[in-house]
Short mmCIF file of C-alpha atoms in Angstrom, two decimals:
data_model
loop_
_atom_site.label_atom_id
_atom_site.label_comp_id
_atom_site.label_asym_id
_atom_site.label_seq_id
_atom_site.Cartn_x
_atom_site.Cartn_y
_atom_site.Cartn_z
CA MET V 1 -38.02 104.66 -5.04
CA PRO V 2 -37.29 105.38 -8.45
CA LEU V 3 -36.05 102.45 -10.97
CA THR V 4 -31.87 102.99 -11.71
CA THR V 5 -30.24 101.73 -14.54
CA ARG V 6 -26.75 101.80 -14.53
CA PRO V 7 -23.73 99.56 -15.34
CA LEU V 8 -22.96 96.32 -13.16
CA THR V 9 -19.95 96.16 -10.83
CA ARG V 10 -18.13 93.37 -9.21
CA GLY V 11 -20.00 93.92 -6.38
CA ASP V 12 -23.40 93.02 -8.33
CA LEU V 13 -22.19 89.83 -9.32
CA ASP V 14 -24.34 87.67 -6.65
CA LYS V 15 -27.50 89.23 -7.68
CA SER V 16 -26.59 89.16 -11.34
CA ASP V 17 -26.50 85.20 -11.10
CA ALA V 18 -28.84 84.66 -8.88
CA LEU V 19 -31.22 86.60 -11.50
CA ILE V 20 -29.83 84.66 -14.49
CA ASP V 21 -30.23 80.96 -12.85
CA GLU V 22 -33.82 82.38 -11.95
CA ALA V 23 -34.22 82.83 -15.97
CA PHE V 24 -31.97 80.19 -17.69
CA GLY V 25 -31.43 77.68 -14.56
CA GLU V 26 -28.53 76.92 -12.39
CA LEU V 27 -25.21 75.95 -14.00
CA PRO V 28 -24.44 72.18 -14.57
CA SER V 29 -22.92 69.87 -11.44
CA GLY V 30 -19.56 71.03 -11.38
CA THR V 31 -19.42 73.83 -13.12
CA THR V 32 -17.49 76.75 -11.43
CA PRO V 33 -19.23 79.80 -11.10
CA GLN V 34 -17.61 83.36 -11.82
CA SER V 35 -16.20 84.87 -8.86
CA ALA V 36 -15.92 88.67 -8.06
CA ASP V 37 -12.07 87.99 -7.75
CA ASP V 38 -11.74 86.47 -11.41
CA PRO V 39 -10.32 88.78 -13.95
CA PRO V 40 -13.05 90.92 -16.19
CA ARG V 41 -14.25 89.06 -19.04
CA PRO V 42 -12.50 90.72 -22.24
CA GLY V 43 -15.22 92.81 -24.30
CA TYR V 44 -18.10 91.96 -22.05
CA HIS V 45 -20.04 94.87 -20.01
CA ALA V 46 -23.23 94.28 -18.04
CA PHE V 47 -26.14 96.59 -17.10
CA GLY V 48 -28.53 96.44 -14.66
CA THR V 49 -32.18 97.82 -13.44
CA PHE V 50 -32.74 98.42 -9.89
CA ASP V 51 -35.77 98.90 -7.70
CA ASP V 52 -33.71 99.91 -4.88
CA ASP V 53 -31.01 97.79 -4.11
CA HIS V 54 -33.05 95.03 -5.92
CA LEU V 55 -31.70 94.06 -9.40
CA VAL V 56 -35.10 93.55 -11.22
CA ALA V 57 -32.97 93.08 -14.71
CA ARG V 58 -30.09 93.08 -16.40
CA LEU V 59 -28.41 92.38 -19.87
CA ALA V 60 -24.76 92.37 -21.45
CA THR V 61 -22.88 93.25 -24.43
CA ARG V 62 -19.92 91.42 -25.92
CA GLY V 63 -17.71 93.57 -28.03
CA TYR V 64 -17.23 92.10 -31.70
CA HIS V 65 -16.79 93.06 -35.35
CA SER V 66 -19.20 91.29 -38.10
CA TRP V 67 -18.35 90.76 -41.70
CA PHE V 68 -21.17 92.95 -43.86
CA GLY V 69 -20.56 93.72 -47.47
CA GLY V 70 -16.55 92.75 -47.32
CA SER V 71 -15.68 95.28 -44.09
CA ALA V 72 -15.27 94.63 -40.52
CA VAL V 73 -18.53 96.18 -38.85
CA ALA V 74 -18.00 96.91 -34.71
CA SER V 75 -21.10 95.45 -33.48
CA GLY V 76 -22.65 94.70 -30.21
CA GLY V 77 -23.65 91.02 -29.18
CA ILE V 78 -26.46 91.17 -26.62
CA ALA V 79 -26.95 88.61 -24.50
CA GLY V 80 -28.00 87.48 -20.86
CA VAL V 81 -31.46 89.62 -20.94
CA VAL V 82 -33.17 88.80 -17.81
CA VAL V 83 -36.28 90.25 -16.12
CA THR V 84 -37.27 88.97 -12.69
CA ALA V 85 -40.45 86.92 -12.93
CA GLU V 86 -42.72 88.85 -10.93
CA ARG V 87 -41.74 92.32 -13.01
CA ARG V 88 -41.97 90.95 -16.93
CA GLY V 89 -44.26 93.06 -19.16
CA THR V 90 -43.58 96.24 -16.79
CA LYS V 91 -41.52 98.07 -19.66
CA LEU V 92 -38.28 97.53 -17.69
CA LEU V 93 -36.03 96.55 -20.76
CA ASP V 94 -37.12 100.13 -22.49
CA GLU V 95 -34.10 102.13 -20.44
CA LEU V 96 -31.99 98.79 -20.09
CA PHE V 97 -31.92 98.81 -23.84
CA ARG V 98 -31.51 102.68 -24.35
CA VAL V 99 -28.58 102.51 -21.88
CA ALA V 100 -26.75 99.45 -23.13
CA LEU V 101 -26.87 99.90 -26.90
CA ASP V 102 -26.00 104.00 -26.48
CA ASP V 103 -22.98 103.00 -24.26
CA GLY V 104 -21.98 100.78 -26.58
CA LEU V 105 -22.16 103.06 -29.60
CA ARG V 106 -20.46 106.17 -27.55
CA GLU V 107 -17.75 103.79 -26.29
CA ARG V 108 -16.91 101.67 -28.59
CA GLY V 109 -18.81 102.48 -31.82
CA GLU V 110 -21.11 100.25 -32.63
CA ALA V 111 -23.70 101.61 -34.63
CA VAL V 112 -25.40 97.95 -35.14
CA SER V 113 -25.99 95.25 -32.64
CA THR V 114 -27.22 91.66 -32.48
CA MET V 115 -28.59 88.99 -30.49
CA PHE V 116 -29.76 85.18 -30.34
CA CYS V 117 -33.38 85.20 -29.05
CA THR V 118 -36.17 82.52 -27.71
CA ALA V 119 -38.54 84.97 -28.21
CA PRO V 120 -38.25 87.26 -31.11
CA GLY V 121 -41.36 89.19 -30.67
CA ILE V 122 -40.16 90.96 -27.38
CA TYR V 123 -37.25 92.48 -29.35
CA ARG V 124 -39.21 93.75 -32.06
CA LYS V 125 -40.46 96.07 -30.31
CA PHE V 126 -36.87 97.58 -29.92
CA GLY V 127 -36.09 97.57 -33.77
CA TYR V 128 -34.18 94.03 -34.03
CA GLU V 129 -35.56 91.59 -36.67
CA VAL V 130 -34.48 88.09 -37.73
CA ILE V 131 -31.77 87.89 -40.31
CA SER V 132 -30.60 84.65 -39.84
CA SER V 133 -30.70 81.70 -37.71
CA TYR V 134 -27.91 79.47 -35.79
CA ASP V 135 -28.57 76.02 -36.91
CA THR V 136 -27.54 72.61 -35.93
CA VAL V 137 -28.09 69.95 -38.61
CA GLU V 138 -27.57 66.31 -38.80
CA VAL V 139 -26.19 64.40 -41.63
CA PRO V 140 -26.35 60.16 -41.61
CA ALA V 141 -22.64 59.11 -41.16
CA ALA V 142 -23.21 56.36 -43.44
CA ALA V 143 -24.32 58.85 -46.13
CA LEU V 144 -20.73 60.71 -45.83
CA ALA V 145 -18.96 57.48 -46.08
CA ARG V 146 -20.00 57.63 -49.82
CA ILE V 147 -17.98 60.52 -50.50
CA GLY V 148 -14.60 59.47 -52.32
CA ALA V 149 -11.43 61.17 -51.43
CA PRO V 150 -10.91 64.09 -54.36
CA ALA V 151 -7.68 64.04 -56.15
CA GLY V 152 -5.33 67.03 -55.69
CA VAL V 153 -6.42 67.38 -51.83
CA ARG V 154 -5.20 65.72 -49.14
CA THR V 155 -5.74 65.74 -45.35
CA ARG V 156 -4.13 65.59 -42.27
CA ARG V 157 -4.22 66.92 -38.28
CA ALA V 158 -3.58 70.56 -37.70
CA THR V 159 -1.23 71.38 -34.96
CA PRO V 160 -0.67 74.78 -32.97
CA GLY V 161 1.77 75.76 -36.03
CA ASP V 162 -1.21 75.49 -38.57
CA PHE V 163 -3.21 78.27 -36.65
CA GLU V 164 -2.89 81.01 -38.79
CA ALA V 165 -3.23 78.90 -41.87
CA VAL V 166 -6.79 78.17 -40.35
CA CYS V 167 -7.55 81.75 -39.47
CA ARG V 168 -6.71 82.54 -43.39
CA VAL V 169 -9.32 80.17 -44.25
CA TYR V 170 -11.71 81.61 -41.76
CA ASP V 171 -11.17 85.16 -43.06
CA THR V 172 -11.22 84.32 -46.51
CA TRP V 173 -14.66 82.71 -46.23
CA ALA V 174 -16.39 85.03 -43.93
CA ALA V 175 -15.31 88.51 -45.55
CA ALA V 176 -17.37 86.82 -48.80
CA GLN V 177 -20.36 86.56 -46.44
CA ASN V 178 -22.83 88.82 -44.42
CA GLY V 179 -22.71 88.39 -40.63
CA PRO V 180 -19.88 85.82 -39.41
CA LEU V 181 -18.01 87.36 -36.64
CA THR V 182 -14.19 88.36 -37.33
CA ARG V 183 -13.01 86.50 -34.43
CA ARG V 184 -10.87 88.94 -33.69
CA GLY V 185 -10.54 91.20 -30.72
CA PRO V 186 -10.92 90.29 -26.50
CA ALA V 187 -13.81 87.65 -27.09
CA PHE V 188 -11.03 85.56 -29.31
CA PRO V 189 -7.63 85.74 -27.86
CA ALA V 190 -4.99 83.88 -30.51
CA ASP V 191 -4.06 81.31 -28.80
CA ALA V 192 -2.87 78.78 -30.92
CA LYS V 193 -2.54 75.45 -28.51
CA ALA V 194 -5.97 76.34 -26.66
CA TYR V 195 -7.49 76.29 -30.03
CA ILE V 196 -6.29 73.16 -31.11
CA ASP V 197 -6.89 71.79 -27.12
CA ALA V 198 -10.49 72.65 -27.66
CA PHE V 199 -11.24 70.05 -30.16
CA THR V 200 -10.68 66.20 -30.47
CA GLY V 201 -9.41 67.09 -33.45
CA VAL V 202 -9.19 69.67 -36.29
CA THR V 203 -8.50 68.33 -39.59
CA LEU V 204 -6.76 70.38 -42.78
CA ALA V 205 -7.65 70.06 -46.29
CA VAL V 206 -4.21 70.71 -48.09
CA ASP V 207 -3.58 71.48 -52.03
CA ASP V 208 -0.86 69.98 -54.13
CA ALA V 209 0.85 73.42 -53.16
CA GLY V 210 0.72 72.83 -49.72
CA ASP V 211 -1.55 75.49 -48.99
CA VAL V 212 -4.32 74.77 -46.51
CA ILE V 213 -7.66 75.41 -48.34
CA GLY V 214 -10.27 74.26 -45.69
CA PHE V 215 -10.53 72.93 -41.92
CA ALA V 216 -12.95 70.93 -39.89
CA SER V 217 -13.31 71.34 -36.24
CA TRP V 218 -14.53 68.25 -34.34
CA ARG V 219 -15.23 66.45 -31.03
CA ARG V 220 -15.43 62.95 -30.87
CA GLY V 221 -17.93 62.70 -27.87
CA GLN V 222 -18.89 59.59 -26.10
CA GLY V 223 -20.26 56.05 -27.11
CA SER V 224 -20.70 54.43 -30.20
CA GLY V 225 -23.32 52.97 -32.35
CA ASP V 226 -26.36 54.54 -34.15
CA HIS V 227 -27.12 56.97 -31.23
CA ALA V 228 -23.75 58.26 -31.08
CA THR V 229 -22.72 61.74 -32.51
CA LEU V 230 -19.63 63.59 -33.87
CA GLU V 231 -19.98 67.27 -33.51
CA VAL V 232 -18.31 69.76 -35.79
CA SER V 233 -17.91 73.21 -35.05
CA ASP V 234 -16.68 74.39 -38.30
CA LEU V 235 -16.47 73.03 -41.80
CA LEU V 236 -15.47 75.55 -43.91
CA ALA V 237 -13.02 75.44 -47.33
CA LEU V 238 -12.20 77.57 -50.58
CA SER V 239 -13.08 75.04 -52.64
CA GLY V 240 -15.47 72.24 -53.82
CA ASP V 241 -12.89 69.27 -53.74
CA ALA V 242 -11.45 70.93 -50.46
CA TYR V 243 -15.24 70.25 -48.71
CA ARG V 244 -15.59 66.82 -50.42
CA ALA V 245 -11.99 65.77 -48.59
CA LEU V 246 -13.01 67.16 -45.09
CA TRP V 247 -16.75 65.48 -45.68
CA HIS V 248 -14.89 62.22 -46.46
CA VAL V 249 -12.84 62.24 -42.93
CA LEU V 250 -16.18 62.76 -40.94
CA GLY V 251 -17.59 60.19 -43.03
CA SER V 252 -14.46 57.71 -41.99
CA PHE V 253 -16.24 57.43 -38.82
CA GLY V 254 -19.77 55.89 -40.17
CA THR V 255 -18.34 52.80 -38.49
CA VAL V 256 -18.51 54.07 -35.03
CA VAL V 257 -21.23 57.37 -34.66
CA GLY V 258 -24.58 57.27 -36.42
CA GLN V 259 -24.47 60.77 -37.50
CA VAL V 260 -22.27 64.24 -37.61
CA ARG V 261 -23.94 67.15 -36.16
CA LEU V 262 -22.72 70.55 -37.68
CA HIS V 263 -23.02 73.69 -36.18
CA THR V 264 -24.21 76.18 -39.32
CA SER V 265 -26.36 78.34 -41.00
CA GLY V 266 -28.41 79.92 -44.47
CA HIS V 267 -27.58 78.14 -47.42
CA ASP V 268 -24.50 76.57 -46.44
CA VAL V 269 -22.20 75.67 -49.39
CA ALA V 270 -21.15 72.74 -47.57
CA ARG V 271 -24.33 70.87 -48.16
CA LEU V 272 -23.64 71.39 -52.14
CA SER V 273 -21.18 68.66 -51.54
CA LEU V 274 -23.20 66.01 -50.24
CA PRO V 275 -24.34 62.71 -52.28
CA SER V 276 -28.07 62.85 -50.45
CA ALA V 277 -30.34 65.02 -49.68
CA HIS V 278 -30.10 63.85 -45.70
CA TRP V 279 -29.33 67.35 -44.01
CA LYS V 280 -31.93 67.32 -40.78
CA ALA V 281 -32.24 70.55 -38.54
CA VAL V 282 -32.62 69.58 -35.13
CA GLU V 283 -31.91 73.04 -33.17
CA ARG V 284 -32.29 76.88 -35.04
CA GLU V 285 -31.71 80.03 -32.84
CA PRO V 286 -33.15 82.98 -34.46
CA TYR V 287 -30.42 85.56 -34.64
CA MET V 288 -31.37 89.39 -34.71
CA LEU V 289 -29.78 92.56 -35.67
CA ARG V 290 -30.94 96.23 -35.04
CA VAL V 291 -29.28 99.27 -36.47
CA HIS V 292 -28.82 102.02 -33.95
CA ASP V 293 -26.81 104.53 -35.75
CA VAL V 294 -28.17 105.17 -38.92
CA PRO V 295 -24.82 107.24 -40.56
CA GLY V 296 -22.58 104.84 -38.76
CA ALA V 297 -24.01 101.99 -40.32
CA PHE V 298 -23.99 102.70 -43.61
CA ALA V 299 -20.21 104.46 -43.37
CA GLY V 300 -19.07 101.32 -41.40
CA ARG V 301 -19.32 98.43 -44.49
CA ASP V 302 -18.31 98.88 -48.22
CA TRP V 303 -21.10 98.61 -50.63
CA PRO V 304 -21.32 96.99 -54.21
CA VAL V 305 -22.20 99.78 -56.22
CA ASP V 306 -22.40 103.77 -56.46
CA GLY V 307 -26.17 105.00 -55.94
CA ASP V 308 -28.23 107.78 -54.38
CA VAL V 309 -31.64 106.74 -53.04
CA ALA V 310 -33.46 108.93 -50.17
CA PHE V 311 -35.62 106.88 -47.59
CA SER V 312 -37.45 107.34 -44.19
CA VAL V 313 -37.84 105.70 -40.97
CA ALA V 314 -40.71 105.59 -38.49
CA GLY V 315 -41.68 103.96 -35.56
CA ASP V 316 -38.13 103.16 -34.01
CA HIS V 317 -39.23 102.79 -29.93
CA LEU V 318 -35.51 103.85 -28.91
CA GLY V 319 -35.75 106.93 -31.37
CA THR V 320 -32.59 106.59 -32.66
CA THR V 321 -32.88 106.04 -36.17
CA ASN V 322 -36.44 107.67 -36.92
CA GLY V 323 -36.56 110.32 -39.60
CA ASP V 324 -35.49 111.16 -43.43
CA TRP V 325 -32.71 110.20 -45.01
CA ARG V 326 -30.61 110.35 -48.10
CA LEU V 327 -27.98 107.81 -48.69
CA VAL V 328 -25.36 108.31 -51.15
CA ILE V 329 -22.62 105.67 -52.09
CA GLU V 330 -19.40 106.60 -54.25
CA ARG V 331 -16.76 104.00 -55.13
CA GLY V 332 -18.10 101.83 -52.41
CA LYS V 333 -17.90 104.45 -49.49
CA ALA V 334 -21.26 105.71 -48.17
CA THR V 335 -22.75 108.72 -46.81
CA CYS V 336 -25.97 108.74 -45.07
CA ALA V 337 -27.11 112.24 -43.33
CA PRO V 338 -30.62 113.64 -42.61
CA ALA V 339 -32.74 114.91 -45.31
CA ALA V 340 -35.87 115.61 -46.77
CA ALA V 341 -37.57 112.48 -47.89
CA ALA V 342 -40.87 113.20 -49.02
CA ASP V 343 -42.74 110.82 -50.62
CA GLY V 344 -39.90 108.19 -50.35
CA PRO V 345 -39.88 104.65 -49.06
CA VAL V 346 -40.97 104.34 -45.65
CA LEU V 347 -38.84 101.32 -43.48
CA THR V 348 -39.68 100.06 -40.44
CA PRO V 349 -36.81 99.67 -37.39
CA GLY V 350 -36.89 95.92 -38.68
CA GLY V 351 -36.83 96.76 -42.05
CA LEU V 352 -33.67 98.65 -42.07
CA ALA V 353 -32.03 96.20 -40.09
CA LEU V 354 -33.24 93.78 -42.84
CA ALA V 355 -32.26 96.30 -45.84
CA TRP V 356 -28.85 96.94 -44.45
CA ALA V 357 -28.21 93.40 -43.46
CA GLY V 358 -28.81 92.42 -47.10
CA ALA V 359 -31.11 89.62 -45.61
CA GLN V 360 -34.12 90.52 -47.65
CA THR V 361 -35.06 91.98 -51.05
CA CYS V 362 -37.45 95.09 -50.83
CA ALA V 363 -40.53 93.01 -52.44
CA ASN V 364 -40.42 90.71 -49.59
CA LEU V 365 -40.17 93.57 -46.96
CA ARG V 366 -43.12 95.07 -48.32
CA MET V 367 -44.99 91.80 -47.81
CA ALA V 368 -43.75 91.42 -44.65
CA GLY V 369 -45.01 95.20 -43.74
CA HIS V 370 -41.57 96.66 -43.21
CA LEU V 371 -41.64 98.78 -45.95
CA SER V 372 -44.10 100.89 -47.64
CA GLY V 373 -44.74 104.45 -50.12
CA GLY V 374 -42.08 104.86 -52.57
CA MET V 375 -42.76 101.52 -54.87
CA GLU V 376 -40.53 103.13 -57.72
CA ASN V 377 -37.13 103.70 -55.71
CA ASP V 378 -37.56 99.81 -54.77
CA GLU V 379 -35.11 98.81 -57.58
CA ALA V 380 -32.67 101.39 -56.84
CA LEU V 381 -32.62 100.09 -53.13
CA ASP V 382 -32.29 96.30 -54.13
CA ARG V 383 -29.42 97.53 -56.20
CA VAL V 384 -27.83 99.80 -53.72
CA LEU V 385 -28.37 96.90 -51.03
CA ALA V 386 -27.52 94.20 -52.64
CA PRO V 387 -29.60 91.20 -50.73
CA ARG V 388 -27.13 88.22 -50.26
CA PRO V 389 -27.15 85.26 -47.74
CA ILE V 390 -26.51 85.69 -43.87
CA HIS V 391 -24.13 83.06 -42.55
CA ILE V 392 -23.45 82.77 -38.64
CA ARG V 393 -21.22 80.73 -37.17
CA ASP V 394 -20.59 81.88 -33.71
CA HIS V 395 -22.76 81.66 -30.55
CA PHE V 396 -22.76 84.12 -27.73
#
């Protein structure tokens, strides 16, 4: 029987769950597994490859929007990629990725896709490259205890009525970065009470005018003493004093916990308010991106300067980005169309991902083997693409 790749249905749930358990381990004791009778997960789309009626590979996509260049770009989050043990290394993912990515582009306009991965080398074949990582860092609570409360900023506990103010802080911060999700859409229901109830506390930093200018969402965890940990999901602020005020509150736990654990990424400005160099990475998950639709990806975000550059892409295993392209940017809006780019710079698919995301300069792309030829255009490419730090705040 030939292999068949198609969207998974509720009737495939048991087979899909069994394959996920095989790869990632069984659910923790007491966890209720998903039932075929449960409502569909908003924004969730699963695909599988079958050998006869045996599910031998599967993956899922989540519908998101990510901030790049000050624009919310439709992006598909790839998750739960599994190939049954006996079929690994037999190229089952080729058609699976092709079907899933084409479905996302056709149905939801997702010109780019992103994923967390444990083995980046597997996915480079499909044009993905590491643009950042989702990091967990620890800071000794005793070090935070030395941060004094700044004048002009007070802190208080958030209530459901503060939800919109928290969202405004996040939106302001995220829109100035490359990479963070918008936290809008079906995967992020706007339920104020559910958000507040998900944490032990959400602490707000408030200025003299009463405006919320920062927040920290945290969970106390169990136990006390040197091995106890305060878990911080978000620590975001719009001023240095707001960061210091929030660190001060977290440091007040220094008598009962040994460390504060923070989910972060990149060169987090929160670190600049710390009085010491303590910032120990304890876990790091690579975050990869692929450009699937070149014209759509460049048109989908804003750009800081006008420009007119030609480039080529070669080596895309899925074939959607290969070719010669001309990128024209006018008043921050881009048009990218097929054009003769003879003797111009040539990007690998991974290099295209890094360049589009603003994660690396042309010089670094050349050193990594992602860019060749046409060196005289590097300055123009750097000026147009404007590399900047990538920040990730959500795991999916």
